[in-house]
XYZ file of N, CA and C in Angstrom:
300
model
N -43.222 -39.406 224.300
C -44.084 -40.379 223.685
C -43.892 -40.371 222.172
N -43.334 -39.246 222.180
C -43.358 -39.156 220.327
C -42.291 -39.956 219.559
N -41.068 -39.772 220.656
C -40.096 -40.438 220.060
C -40.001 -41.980 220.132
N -40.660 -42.543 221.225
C -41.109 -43.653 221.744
C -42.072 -44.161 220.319
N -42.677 -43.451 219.653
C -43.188 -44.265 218.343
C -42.655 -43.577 217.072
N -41.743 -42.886 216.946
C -40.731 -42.651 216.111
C -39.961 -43.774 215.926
N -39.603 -44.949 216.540
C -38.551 -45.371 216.686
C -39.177 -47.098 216.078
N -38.905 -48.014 215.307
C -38.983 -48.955 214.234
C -39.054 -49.740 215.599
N -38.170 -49.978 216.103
C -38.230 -51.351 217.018
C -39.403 -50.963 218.544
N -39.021 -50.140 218.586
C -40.130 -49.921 219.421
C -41.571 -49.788 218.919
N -41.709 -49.662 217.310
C -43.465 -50.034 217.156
C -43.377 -51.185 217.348
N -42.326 -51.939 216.633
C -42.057 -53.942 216.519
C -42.948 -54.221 217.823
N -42.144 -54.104 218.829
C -41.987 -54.401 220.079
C -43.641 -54.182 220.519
N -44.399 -53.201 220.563
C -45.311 -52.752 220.884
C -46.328 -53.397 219.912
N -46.205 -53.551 218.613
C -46.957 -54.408 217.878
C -46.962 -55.884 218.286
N -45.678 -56.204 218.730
C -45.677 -57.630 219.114
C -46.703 -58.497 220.063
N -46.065 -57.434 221.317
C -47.325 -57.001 222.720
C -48.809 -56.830 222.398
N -49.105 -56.124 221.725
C -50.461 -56.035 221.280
C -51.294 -56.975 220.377
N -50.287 -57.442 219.349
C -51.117 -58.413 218.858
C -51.411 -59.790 219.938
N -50.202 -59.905 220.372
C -50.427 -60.702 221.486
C -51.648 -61.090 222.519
N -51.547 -59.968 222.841
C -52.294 -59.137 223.972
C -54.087 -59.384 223.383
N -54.566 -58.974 222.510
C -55.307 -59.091 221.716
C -56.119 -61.015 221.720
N -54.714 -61.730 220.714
C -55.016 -62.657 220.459
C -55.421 -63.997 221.613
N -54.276 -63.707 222.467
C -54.171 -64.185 224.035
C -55.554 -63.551 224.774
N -56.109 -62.963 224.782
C -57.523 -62.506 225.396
C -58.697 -63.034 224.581
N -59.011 -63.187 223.293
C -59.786 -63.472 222.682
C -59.996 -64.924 223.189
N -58.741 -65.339 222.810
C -58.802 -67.322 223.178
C -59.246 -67.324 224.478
N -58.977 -66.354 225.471
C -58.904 -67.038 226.645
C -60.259 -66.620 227.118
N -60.597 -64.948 227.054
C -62.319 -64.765 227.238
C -63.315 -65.364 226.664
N -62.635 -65.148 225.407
C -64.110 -65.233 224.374
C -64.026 -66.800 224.144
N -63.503 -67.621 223.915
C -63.219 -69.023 223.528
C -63.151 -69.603 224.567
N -62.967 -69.477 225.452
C -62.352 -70.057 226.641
C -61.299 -71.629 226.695
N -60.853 -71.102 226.303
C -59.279 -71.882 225.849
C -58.218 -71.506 226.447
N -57.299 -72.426 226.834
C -56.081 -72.135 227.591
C -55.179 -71.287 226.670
N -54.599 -70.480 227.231
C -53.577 -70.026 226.250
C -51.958 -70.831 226.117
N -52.230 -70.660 225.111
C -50.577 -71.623 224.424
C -49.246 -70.649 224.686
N -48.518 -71.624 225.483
C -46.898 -71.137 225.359
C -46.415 -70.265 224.361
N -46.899 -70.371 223.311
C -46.544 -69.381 221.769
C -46.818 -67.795 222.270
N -48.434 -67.849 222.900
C -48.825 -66.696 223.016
C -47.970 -66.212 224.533
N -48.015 -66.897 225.206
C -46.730 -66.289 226.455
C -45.854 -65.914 226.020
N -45.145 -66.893 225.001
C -43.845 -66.282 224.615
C -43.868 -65.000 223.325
N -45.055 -64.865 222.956
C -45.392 -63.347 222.357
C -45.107 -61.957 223.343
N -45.739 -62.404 224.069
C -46.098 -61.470 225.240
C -44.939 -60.636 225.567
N -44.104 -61.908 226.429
C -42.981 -61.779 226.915
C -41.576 -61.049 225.836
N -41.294 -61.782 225.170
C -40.933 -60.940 223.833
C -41.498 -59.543 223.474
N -42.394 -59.525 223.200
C -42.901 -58.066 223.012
C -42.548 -57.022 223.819
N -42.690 -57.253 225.314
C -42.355 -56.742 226.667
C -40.968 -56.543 226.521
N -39.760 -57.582 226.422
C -38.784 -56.675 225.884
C -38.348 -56.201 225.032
N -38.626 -56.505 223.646
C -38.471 -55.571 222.320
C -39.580 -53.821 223.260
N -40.194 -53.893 224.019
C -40.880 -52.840 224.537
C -39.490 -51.973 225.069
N -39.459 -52.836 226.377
C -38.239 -52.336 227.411
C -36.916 -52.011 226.940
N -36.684 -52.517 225.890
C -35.124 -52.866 225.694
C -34.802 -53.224 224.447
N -35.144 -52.770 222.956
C -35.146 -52.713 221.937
C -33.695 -53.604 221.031
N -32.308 -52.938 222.136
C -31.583 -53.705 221.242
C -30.723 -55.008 222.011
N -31.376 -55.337 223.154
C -30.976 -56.269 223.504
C -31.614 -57.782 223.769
N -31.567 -58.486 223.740
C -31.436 -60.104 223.807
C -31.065 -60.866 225.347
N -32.250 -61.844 225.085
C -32.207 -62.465 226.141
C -32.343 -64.139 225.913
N -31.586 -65.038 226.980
C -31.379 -66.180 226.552
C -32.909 -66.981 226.718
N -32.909 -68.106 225.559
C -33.905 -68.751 225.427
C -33.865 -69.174 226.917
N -33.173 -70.045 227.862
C -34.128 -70.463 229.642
C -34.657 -69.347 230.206
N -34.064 -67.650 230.234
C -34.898 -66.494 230.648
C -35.968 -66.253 230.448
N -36.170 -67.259 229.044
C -37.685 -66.915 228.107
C -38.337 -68.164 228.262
N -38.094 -69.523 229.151
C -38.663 -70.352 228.977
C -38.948 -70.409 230.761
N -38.182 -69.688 231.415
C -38.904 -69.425 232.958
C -40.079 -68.164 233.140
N -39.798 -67.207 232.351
C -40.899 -66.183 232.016
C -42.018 -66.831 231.448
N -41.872 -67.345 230.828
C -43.228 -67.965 230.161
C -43.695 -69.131 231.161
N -42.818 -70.045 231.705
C -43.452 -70.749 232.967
C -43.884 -70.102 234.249
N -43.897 -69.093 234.493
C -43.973 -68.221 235.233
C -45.854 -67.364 235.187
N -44.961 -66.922 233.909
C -46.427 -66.454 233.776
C -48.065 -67.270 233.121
N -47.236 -68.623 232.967
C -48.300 -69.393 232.990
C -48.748 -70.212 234.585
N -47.949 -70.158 235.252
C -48.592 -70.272 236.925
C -49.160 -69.235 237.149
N -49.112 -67.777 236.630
C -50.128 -67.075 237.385
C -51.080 -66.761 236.287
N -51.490 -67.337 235.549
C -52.779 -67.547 234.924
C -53.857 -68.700 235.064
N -52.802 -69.515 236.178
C -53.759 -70.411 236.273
C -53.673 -70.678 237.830
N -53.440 -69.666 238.617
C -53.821 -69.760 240.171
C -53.888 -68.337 240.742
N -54.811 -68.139 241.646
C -55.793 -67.515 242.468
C -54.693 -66.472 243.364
N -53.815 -67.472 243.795
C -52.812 -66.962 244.461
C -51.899 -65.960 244.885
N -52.207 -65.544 245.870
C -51.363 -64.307 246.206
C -50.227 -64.127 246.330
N -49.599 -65.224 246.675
C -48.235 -65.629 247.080
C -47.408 -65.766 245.563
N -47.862 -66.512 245.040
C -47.834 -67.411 243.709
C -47.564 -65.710 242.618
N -48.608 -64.956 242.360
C -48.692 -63.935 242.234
C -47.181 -62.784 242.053
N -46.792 -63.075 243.489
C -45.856 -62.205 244.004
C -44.543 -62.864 243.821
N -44.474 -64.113 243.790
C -43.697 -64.372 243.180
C -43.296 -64.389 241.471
N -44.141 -64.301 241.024
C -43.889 -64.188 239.031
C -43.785 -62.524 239.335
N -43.993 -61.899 239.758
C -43.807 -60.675 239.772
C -42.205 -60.347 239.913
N -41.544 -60.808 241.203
C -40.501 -60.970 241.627
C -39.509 -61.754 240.687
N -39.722 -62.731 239.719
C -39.120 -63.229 239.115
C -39.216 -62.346 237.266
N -40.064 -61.569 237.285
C -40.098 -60.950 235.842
C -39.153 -59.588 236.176
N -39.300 -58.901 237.601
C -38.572 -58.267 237.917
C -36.809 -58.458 237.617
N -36.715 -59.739 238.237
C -35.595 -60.261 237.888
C -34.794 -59.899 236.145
N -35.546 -60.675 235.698
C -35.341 -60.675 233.534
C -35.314 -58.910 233.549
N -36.279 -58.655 233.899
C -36.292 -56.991 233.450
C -35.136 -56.507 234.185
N -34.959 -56.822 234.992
C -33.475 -55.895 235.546
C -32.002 -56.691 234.587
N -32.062 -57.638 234.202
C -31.100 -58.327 234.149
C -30.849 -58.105 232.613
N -32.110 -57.577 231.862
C -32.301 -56.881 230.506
C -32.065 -55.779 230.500
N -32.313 -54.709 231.195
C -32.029 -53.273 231.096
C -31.382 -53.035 232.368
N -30.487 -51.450 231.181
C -29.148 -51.114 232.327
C -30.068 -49.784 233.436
N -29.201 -50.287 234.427
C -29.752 -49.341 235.159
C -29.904 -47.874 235.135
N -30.490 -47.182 235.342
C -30.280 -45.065 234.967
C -29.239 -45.048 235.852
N -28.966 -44.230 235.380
C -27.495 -43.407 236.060
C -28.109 -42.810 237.242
C-alpha cells in the first residue's frame, strides 16, 4: 500500500477517481441530477490511471465504458447489470497485462 501511494500517477489516478466519485454522488444524491458523461468519463479514467498507470486506451473504449456505465445507472436490472460488468471486464483486461 505504501508504494501504491509513493507513486505520482497512481495518486493522479486515485485523485481522479475520487474527486469524481465525490462530485458524481453529490449531483446525483444530494441534487438529484443526472450525472453528465464528463463525470463517467472521470470515473472511468481514473479507474485506469488506478489499474494501469502507464497505459492508454482508445477514445470508443472510453465512449462504450461510459455508455455502459450510464445504462447501469439508470436501470434496475440484473441482466443489464451483468452485462456492464462483463463489458468493463473486457477494457480492464484489454488494459492490463496479465500476471505471469
Amino acid at each position: 500500500m505504501e508504494r501504491f501511494f509513493q507513486s505520482p500517477e497512481n495518486r493522479t489516478g486515485l485523485a481522479i477517481w475520487l474527486g469524481t466519485v465525490v462530485t458524481a454522488g453529490l449531483q446525483y444524491f444530494l441534487l438529484r441530477q443526472a450525472v453528465s458523461s464528463i463525470d463517467l468519463l472521470g470515473l472511468v479514467l481514473g479507474l485506469i490511471k488506478i489499474l494501469q498507470p502507464d497505459n492508454c486506451v482508445t477514445v470508443a473504449q472510453l465512449e462504450k465504458a461510459i455508455g455502459d456505465v450510464s445504462v447501469l445507472l439508470k436501470t434496475g436490472n440484473s441482466a443489464a447489470v451483468g452485462a456492464v460488468v462483463a463489458d468493463v471486464e473486457g477494457l480492464v483486461a484489454g488494459t492490463v497485462p496479465a500476471a505471469p
